[in-house]
PDB file of C-alpha atoms in Angstrom:
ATOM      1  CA  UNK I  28      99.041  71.059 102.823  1.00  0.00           C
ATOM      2  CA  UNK I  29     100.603  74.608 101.807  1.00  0.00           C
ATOM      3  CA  UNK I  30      97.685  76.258 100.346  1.00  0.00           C
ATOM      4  CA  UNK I  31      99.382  79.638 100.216  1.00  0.00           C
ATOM      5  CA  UNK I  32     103.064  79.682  98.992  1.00  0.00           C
ATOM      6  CA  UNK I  33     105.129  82.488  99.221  1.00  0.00           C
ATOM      7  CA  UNK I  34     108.199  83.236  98.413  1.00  0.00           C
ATOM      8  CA  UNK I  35     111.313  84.251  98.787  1.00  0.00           C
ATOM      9  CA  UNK I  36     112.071  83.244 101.928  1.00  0.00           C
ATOM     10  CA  UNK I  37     114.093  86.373 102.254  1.00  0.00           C
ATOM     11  CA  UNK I  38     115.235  89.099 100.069  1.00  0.00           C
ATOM     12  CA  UNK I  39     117.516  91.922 101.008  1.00  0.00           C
ATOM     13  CA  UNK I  40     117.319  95.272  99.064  1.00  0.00           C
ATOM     14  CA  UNK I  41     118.963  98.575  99.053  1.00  0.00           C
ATOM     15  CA  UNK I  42     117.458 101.853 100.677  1.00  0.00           C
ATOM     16  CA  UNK I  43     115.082 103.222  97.882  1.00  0.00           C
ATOM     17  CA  UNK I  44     114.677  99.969  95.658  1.00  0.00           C
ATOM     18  CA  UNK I  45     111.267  97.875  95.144  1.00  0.00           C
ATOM     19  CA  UNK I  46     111.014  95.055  97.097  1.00  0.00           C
ATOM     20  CA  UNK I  47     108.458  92.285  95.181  1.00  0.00           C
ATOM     21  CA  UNK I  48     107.265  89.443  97.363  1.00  0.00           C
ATOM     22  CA  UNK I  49     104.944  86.774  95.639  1.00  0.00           C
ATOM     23  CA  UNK I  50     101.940  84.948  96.110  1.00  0.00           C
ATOM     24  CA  UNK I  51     100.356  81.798  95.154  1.00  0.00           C
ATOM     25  CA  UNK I  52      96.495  80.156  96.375  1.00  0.00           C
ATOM     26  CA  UNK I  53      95.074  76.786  95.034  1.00  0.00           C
ATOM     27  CA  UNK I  54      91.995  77.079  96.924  1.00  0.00           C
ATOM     28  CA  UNK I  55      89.630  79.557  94.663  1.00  0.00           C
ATOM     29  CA  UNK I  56      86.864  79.883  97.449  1.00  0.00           C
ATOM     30  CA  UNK I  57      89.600  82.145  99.262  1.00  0.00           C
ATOM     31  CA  UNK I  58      88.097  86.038  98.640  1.00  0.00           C
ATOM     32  CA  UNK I  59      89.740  87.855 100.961  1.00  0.00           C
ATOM     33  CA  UNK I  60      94.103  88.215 100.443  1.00  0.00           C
ATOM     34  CA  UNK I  61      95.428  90.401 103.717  1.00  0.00           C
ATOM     35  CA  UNK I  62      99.399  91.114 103.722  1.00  0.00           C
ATOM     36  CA  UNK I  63     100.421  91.146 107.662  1.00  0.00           C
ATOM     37  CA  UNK I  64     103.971  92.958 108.980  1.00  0.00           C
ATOM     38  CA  UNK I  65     105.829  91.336 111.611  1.00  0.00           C
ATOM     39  CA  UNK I  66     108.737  92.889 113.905  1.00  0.00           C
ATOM     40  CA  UNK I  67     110.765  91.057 116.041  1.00  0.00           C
ATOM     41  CA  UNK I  68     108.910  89.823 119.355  1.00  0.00           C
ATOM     42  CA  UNK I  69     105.536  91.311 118.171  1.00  0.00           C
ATOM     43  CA  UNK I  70     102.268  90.239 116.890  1.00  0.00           C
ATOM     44  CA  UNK I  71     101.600  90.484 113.079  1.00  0.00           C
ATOM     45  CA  UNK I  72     100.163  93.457 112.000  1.00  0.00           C
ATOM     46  CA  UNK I  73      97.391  93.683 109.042  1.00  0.00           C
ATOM     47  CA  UNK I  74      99.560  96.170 106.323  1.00  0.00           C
ATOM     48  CA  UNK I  75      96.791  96.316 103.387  1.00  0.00           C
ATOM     49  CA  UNK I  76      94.259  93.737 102.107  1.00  0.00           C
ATOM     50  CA  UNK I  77      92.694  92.800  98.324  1.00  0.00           C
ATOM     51  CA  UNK I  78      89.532  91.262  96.964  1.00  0.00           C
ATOM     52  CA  UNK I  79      89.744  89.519  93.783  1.00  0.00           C
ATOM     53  CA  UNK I  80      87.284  91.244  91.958  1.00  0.00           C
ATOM     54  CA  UNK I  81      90.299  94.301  91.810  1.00  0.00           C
ATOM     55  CA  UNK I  82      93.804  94.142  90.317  1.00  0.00           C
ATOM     56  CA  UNK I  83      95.725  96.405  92.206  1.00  0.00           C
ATOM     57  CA  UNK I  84      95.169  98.393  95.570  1.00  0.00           C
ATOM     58  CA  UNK I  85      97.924 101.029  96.575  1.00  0.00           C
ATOM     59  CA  UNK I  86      97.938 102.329 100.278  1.00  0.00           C
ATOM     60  CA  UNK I  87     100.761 104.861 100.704  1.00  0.00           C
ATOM     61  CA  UNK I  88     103.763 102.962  99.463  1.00  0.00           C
ATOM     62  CA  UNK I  89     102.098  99.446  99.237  1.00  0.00           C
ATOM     63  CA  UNK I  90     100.948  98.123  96.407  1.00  0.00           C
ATOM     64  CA  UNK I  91      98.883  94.712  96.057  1.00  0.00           C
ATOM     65  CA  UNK I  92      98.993  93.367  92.909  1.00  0.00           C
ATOM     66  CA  UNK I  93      96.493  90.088  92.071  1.00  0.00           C
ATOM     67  CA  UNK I  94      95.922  88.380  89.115  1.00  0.00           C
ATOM     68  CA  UNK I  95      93.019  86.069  89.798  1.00  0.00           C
ATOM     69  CA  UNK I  96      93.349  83.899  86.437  1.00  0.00           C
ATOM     70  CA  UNK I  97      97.012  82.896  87.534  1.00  0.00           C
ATOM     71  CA  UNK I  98      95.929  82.997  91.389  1.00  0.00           C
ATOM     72  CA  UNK I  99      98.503  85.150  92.149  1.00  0.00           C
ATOM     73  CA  UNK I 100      99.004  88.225  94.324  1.00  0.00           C
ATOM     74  CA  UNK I 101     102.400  90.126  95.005  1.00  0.00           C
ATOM     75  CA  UNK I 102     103.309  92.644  97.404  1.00  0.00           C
ATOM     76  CA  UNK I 103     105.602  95.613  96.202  1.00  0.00           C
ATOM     77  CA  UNK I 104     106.559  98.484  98.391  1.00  0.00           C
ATOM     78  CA  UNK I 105     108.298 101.515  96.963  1.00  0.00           C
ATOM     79  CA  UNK I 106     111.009 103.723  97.940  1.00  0.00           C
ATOM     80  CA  UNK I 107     111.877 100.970 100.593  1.00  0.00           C
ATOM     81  CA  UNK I 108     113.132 102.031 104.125  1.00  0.00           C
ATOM     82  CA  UNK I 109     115.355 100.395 106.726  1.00  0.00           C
ATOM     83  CA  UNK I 110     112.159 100.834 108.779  1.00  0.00           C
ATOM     84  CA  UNK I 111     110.542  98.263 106.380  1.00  0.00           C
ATOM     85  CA  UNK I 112     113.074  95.666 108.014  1.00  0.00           C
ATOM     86  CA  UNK I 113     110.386  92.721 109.066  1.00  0.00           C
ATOM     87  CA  UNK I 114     108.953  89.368 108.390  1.00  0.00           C
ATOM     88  CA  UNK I 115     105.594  89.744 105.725  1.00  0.00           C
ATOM     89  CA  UNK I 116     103.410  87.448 105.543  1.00  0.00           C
ATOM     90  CA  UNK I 117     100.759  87.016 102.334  1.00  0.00           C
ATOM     91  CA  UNK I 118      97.164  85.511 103.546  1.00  0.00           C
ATOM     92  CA  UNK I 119      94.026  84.169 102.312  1.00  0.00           C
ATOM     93  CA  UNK I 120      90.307  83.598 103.629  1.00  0.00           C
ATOM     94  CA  UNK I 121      87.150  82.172 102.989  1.00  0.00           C
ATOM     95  CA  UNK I 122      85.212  83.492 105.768  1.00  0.00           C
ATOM     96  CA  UNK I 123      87.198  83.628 108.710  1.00  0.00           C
ATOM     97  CA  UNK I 124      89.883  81.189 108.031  1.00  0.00           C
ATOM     98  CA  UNK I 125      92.665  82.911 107.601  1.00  0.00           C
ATOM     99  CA  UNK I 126      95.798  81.146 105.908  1.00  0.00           C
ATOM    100  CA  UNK I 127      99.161  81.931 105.828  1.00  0.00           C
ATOM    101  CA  UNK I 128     102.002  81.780 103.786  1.00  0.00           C
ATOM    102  CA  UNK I 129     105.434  81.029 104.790  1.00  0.00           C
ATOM    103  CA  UNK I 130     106.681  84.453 105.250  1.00  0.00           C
ATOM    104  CA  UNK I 131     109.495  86.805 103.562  1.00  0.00           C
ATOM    105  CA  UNK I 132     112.039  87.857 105.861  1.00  0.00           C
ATOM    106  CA  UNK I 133     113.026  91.352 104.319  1.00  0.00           C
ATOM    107  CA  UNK I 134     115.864  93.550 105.072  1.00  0.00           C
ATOM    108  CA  UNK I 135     115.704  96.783 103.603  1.00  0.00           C
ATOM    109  CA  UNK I 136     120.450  98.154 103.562  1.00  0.00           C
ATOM    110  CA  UNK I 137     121.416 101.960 104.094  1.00  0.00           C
TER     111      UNK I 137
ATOM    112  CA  UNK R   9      94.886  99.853 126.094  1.00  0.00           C
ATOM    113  CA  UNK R  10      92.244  98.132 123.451  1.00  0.00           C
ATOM    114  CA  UNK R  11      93.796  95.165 122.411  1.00  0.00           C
ATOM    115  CA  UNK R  12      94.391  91.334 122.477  1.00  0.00           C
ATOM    116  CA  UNK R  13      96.093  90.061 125.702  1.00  0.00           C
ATOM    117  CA  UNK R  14      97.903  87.272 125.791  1.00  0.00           C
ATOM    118  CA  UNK R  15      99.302  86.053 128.785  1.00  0.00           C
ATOM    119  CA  UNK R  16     102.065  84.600 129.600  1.00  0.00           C
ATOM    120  CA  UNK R  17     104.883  85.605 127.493  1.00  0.00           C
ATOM    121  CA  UNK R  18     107.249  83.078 128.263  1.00  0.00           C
ATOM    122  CA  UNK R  19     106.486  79.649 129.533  1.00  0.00           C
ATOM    123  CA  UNK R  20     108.819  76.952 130.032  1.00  0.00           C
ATOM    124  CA  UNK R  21     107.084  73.056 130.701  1.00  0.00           C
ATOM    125  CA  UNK R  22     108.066  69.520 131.466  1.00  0.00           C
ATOM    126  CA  UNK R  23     107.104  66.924 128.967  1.00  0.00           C
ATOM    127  CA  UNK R  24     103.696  65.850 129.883  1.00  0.00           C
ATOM    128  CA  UNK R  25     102.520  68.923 131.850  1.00  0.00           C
ATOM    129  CA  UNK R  26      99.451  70.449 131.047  1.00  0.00           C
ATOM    130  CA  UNK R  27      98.626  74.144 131.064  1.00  0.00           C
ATOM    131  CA  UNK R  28      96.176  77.116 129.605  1.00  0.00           C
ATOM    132  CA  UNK R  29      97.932  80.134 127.485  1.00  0.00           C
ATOM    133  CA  UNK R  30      95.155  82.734 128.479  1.00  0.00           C
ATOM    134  CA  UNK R  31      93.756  85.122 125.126  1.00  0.00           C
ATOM    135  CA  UNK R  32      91.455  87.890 125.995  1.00  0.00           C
ATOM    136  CA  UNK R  33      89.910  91.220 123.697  1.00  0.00           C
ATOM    137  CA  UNK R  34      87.848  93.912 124.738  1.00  0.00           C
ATOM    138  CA  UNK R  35      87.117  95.195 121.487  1.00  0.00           C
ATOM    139  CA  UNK R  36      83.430  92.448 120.950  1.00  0.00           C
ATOM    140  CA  UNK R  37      84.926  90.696 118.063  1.00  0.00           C
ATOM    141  CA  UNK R  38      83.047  87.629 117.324  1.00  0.00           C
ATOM    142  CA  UNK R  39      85.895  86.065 115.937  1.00  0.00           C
ATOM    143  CA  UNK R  40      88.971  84.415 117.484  1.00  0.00           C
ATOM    144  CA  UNK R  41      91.778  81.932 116.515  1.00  0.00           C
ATOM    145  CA  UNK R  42      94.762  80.396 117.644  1.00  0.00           C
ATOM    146  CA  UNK R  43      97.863  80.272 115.323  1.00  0.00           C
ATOM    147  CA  UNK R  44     101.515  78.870 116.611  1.00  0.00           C
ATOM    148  CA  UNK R  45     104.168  80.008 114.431  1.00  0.00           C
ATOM    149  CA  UNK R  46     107.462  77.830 113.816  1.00  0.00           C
ATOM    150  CA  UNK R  47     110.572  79.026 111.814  1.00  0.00           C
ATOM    151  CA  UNK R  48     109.729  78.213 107.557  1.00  0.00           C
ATOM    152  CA  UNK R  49     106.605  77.341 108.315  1.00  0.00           C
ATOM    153  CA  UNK R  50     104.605  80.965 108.848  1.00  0.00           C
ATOM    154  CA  UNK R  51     101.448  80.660 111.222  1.00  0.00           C
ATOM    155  CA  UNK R  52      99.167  77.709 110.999  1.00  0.00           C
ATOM    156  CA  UNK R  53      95.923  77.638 112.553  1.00  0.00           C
ATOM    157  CA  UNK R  54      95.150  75.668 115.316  1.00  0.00           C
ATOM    158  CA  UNK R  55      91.665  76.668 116.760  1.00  0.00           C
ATOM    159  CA  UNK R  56      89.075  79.434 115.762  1.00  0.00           C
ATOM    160  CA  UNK R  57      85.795  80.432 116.898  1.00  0.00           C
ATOM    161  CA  UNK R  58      83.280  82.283 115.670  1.00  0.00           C
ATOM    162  CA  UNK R  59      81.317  83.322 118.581  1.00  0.00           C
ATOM    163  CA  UNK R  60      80.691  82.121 122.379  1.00  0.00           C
ATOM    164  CA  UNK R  61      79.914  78.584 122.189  1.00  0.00           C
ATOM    165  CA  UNK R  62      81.070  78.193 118.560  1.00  0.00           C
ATOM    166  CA  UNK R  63      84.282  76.694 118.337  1.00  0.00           C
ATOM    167  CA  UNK R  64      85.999  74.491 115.113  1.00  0.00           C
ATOM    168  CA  UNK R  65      89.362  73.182 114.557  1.00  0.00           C
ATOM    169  CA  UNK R  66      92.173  74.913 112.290  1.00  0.00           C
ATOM    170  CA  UNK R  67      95.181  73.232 110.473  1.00  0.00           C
ATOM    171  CA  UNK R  68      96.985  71.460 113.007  1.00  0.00           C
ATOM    172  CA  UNK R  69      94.255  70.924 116.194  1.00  0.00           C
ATOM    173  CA  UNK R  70      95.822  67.649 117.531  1.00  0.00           C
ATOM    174  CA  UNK R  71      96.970  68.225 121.416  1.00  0.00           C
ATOM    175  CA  UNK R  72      95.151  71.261 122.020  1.00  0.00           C
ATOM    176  CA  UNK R  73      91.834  71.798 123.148  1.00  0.00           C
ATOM    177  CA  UNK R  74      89.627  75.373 123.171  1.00  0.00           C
ATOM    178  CA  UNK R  75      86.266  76.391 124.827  1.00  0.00           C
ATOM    179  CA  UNK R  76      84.381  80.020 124.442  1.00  0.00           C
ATOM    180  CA  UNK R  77      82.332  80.782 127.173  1.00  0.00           C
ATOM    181  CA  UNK R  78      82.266  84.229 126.581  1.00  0.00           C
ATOM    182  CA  UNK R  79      82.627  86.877 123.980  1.00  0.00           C
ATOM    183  CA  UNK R  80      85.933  88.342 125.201  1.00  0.00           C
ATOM    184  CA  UNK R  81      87.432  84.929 125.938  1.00  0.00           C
ATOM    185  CA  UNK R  82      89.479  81.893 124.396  1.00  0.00           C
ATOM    186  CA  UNK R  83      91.894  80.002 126.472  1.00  0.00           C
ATOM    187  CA  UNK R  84      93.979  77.499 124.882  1.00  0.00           C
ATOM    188  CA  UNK R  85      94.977  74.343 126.250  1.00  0.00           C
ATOM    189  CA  UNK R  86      97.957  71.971 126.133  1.00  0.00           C
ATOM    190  CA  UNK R  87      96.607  68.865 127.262  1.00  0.00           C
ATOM    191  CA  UNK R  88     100.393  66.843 127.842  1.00  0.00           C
ATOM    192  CA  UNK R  89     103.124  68.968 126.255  1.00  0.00           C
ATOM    193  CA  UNK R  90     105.371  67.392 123.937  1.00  0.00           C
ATOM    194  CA  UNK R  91     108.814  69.142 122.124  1.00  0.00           C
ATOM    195  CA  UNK R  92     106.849  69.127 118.894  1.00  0.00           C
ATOM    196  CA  UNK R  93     104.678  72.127 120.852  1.00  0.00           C
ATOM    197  CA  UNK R  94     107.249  74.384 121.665  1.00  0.00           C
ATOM    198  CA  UNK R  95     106.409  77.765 119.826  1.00  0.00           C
ATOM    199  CA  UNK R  96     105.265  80.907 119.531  1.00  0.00           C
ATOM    200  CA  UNK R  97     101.546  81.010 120.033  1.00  0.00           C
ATOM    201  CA  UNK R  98      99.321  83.796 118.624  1.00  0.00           C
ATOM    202  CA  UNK R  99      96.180  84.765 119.328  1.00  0.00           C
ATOM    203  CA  UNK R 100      93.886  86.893 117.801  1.00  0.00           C
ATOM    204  CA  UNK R 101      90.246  88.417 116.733  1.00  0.00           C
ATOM    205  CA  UNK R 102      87.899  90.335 114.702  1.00  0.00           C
ATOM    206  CA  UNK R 103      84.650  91.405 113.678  1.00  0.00           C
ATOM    207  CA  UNK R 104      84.939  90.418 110.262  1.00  0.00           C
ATOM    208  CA  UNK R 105      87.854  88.998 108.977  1.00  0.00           C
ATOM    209  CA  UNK R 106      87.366  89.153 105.346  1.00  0.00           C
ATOM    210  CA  UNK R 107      87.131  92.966 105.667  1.00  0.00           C
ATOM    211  CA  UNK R 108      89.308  94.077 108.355  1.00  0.00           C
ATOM    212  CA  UNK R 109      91.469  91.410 109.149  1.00  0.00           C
ATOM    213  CA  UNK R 110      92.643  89.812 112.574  1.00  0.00           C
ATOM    214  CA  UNK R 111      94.239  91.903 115.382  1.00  0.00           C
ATOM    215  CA  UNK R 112      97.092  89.616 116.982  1.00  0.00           C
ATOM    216  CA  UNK R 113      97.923  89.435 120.563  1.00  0.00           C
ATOM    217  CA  UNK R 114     101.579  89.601 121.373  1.00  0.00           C
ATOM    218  CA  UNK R 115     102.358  86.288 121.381  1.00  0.00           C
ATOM    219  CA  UNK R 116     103.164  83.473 123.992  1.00  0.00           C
ATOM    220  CA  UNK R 117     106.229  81.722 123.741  1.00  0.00           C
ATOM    221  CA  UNK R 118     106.430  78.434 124.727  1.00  0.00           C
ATOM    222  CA  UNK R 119     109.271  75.702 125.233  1.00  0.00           C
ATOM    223  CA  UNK R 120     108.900  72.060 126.351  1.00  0.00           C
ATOM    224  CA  UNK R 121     111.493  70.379 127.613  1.00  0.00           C
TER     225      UNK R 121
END
């Protein structure tokens, strides 16, 4: 079962815009929601993480947003960069079971 | 360099072969999983465990088998490779994964033929 769905599957935005991707958990014992960066032929890489007793967390130009009544997080990144150009994938835990979404393929245009 | 190794990178096998995709960390995290990844489908667990001698099964378990005889590491093993298997397998650790999250390995990918 898909107990983390993300979408979109991919989203393409221009230099500078706000890419949003979104997040939705079922199981409510999850208390830990990591966002992990993916290039091409490499590992995922942890980007910035939530708990859901906050709303929002910012790290540079990262945002988490998570609304726990709705159980839904979102990831937006500002002032987007070709550099930004990867696969993101939304996660939750209870304990150490992490669970992954589907992944966003995002392609940040010139 | 500190780090997850995974070794190999590329592995081709015959339908039935068996074989071990190696996963070692020299940073003493307790905790270490398996994920495969497959196109639409993100990463799904296979295996974790959560120390030497601890080991539980993840999402989709079925053909693979783990052991943890030591903190640093976690071999995973195909038992008799079947198409369905062919992807990218991840591995990866921490010390606590609901505050710093896992560190992935590079990744192993695998085709059966």
């Amino acid at each position: 079962q898909q107990q983390v769905k993300q979408s979109p599957q991919s989203l393409i935005v221009q230099k500078g815009g706000i890419p949003i991707i979104n997040c939705a958990y079922e199981n409510t014992a999850f208390d830990y929601f990591p966002w992990y960066q993916q290039f091409p032929g490499k590992g995922p890489a942890l980007l910035i993480a939530i708990r859901p007793d906050v709303s929002e967390k910012k790290e540079g130009r990262f945002t988490i947003s998570f609304n726990k009544s709705a159980k839904q997080f979102s990831l937006h990144i500002m002032d987007s960069q070709p550099g930004d150009s990867a696969t993101y994938f939304c996660a939750g835990a209870p304990g150490e079971k992490l669970t992954f979404g589907t992944g966003t393929r995002l392609t940040i245009i010139p | 360099n500190a780090g997850v190794t995974q070794t190999p990178k590329f592995q081709v096998l015959k339908t039935g072969q068996s074989m071990t995709l190696q996963c070692a960390q020299d940073m003493n995290h307790e905790y270490m999983s398996w994920y495969r990844q497959d196109p639409g489908m993100g990463l799904r667990l296979i295996h974790y465990s959560v120390g030497a001698g601890i080991t539980d099964q993840g999402e989709v378990p079925n053909g693979y088998n783990v052991s943890r005889s030591t903190t640093e590491d976690f071999p995973l093993r195909l038992l008799s490779a079947a198409p369905s298997q062919t992807s990218v397998y991840f591995c990866a650790s921490s010390s606590a994964v609901s505050s710093g999250g896992y560190t992935f390995g590079s990744g192993t990918r695998l085709t059966v033929v």
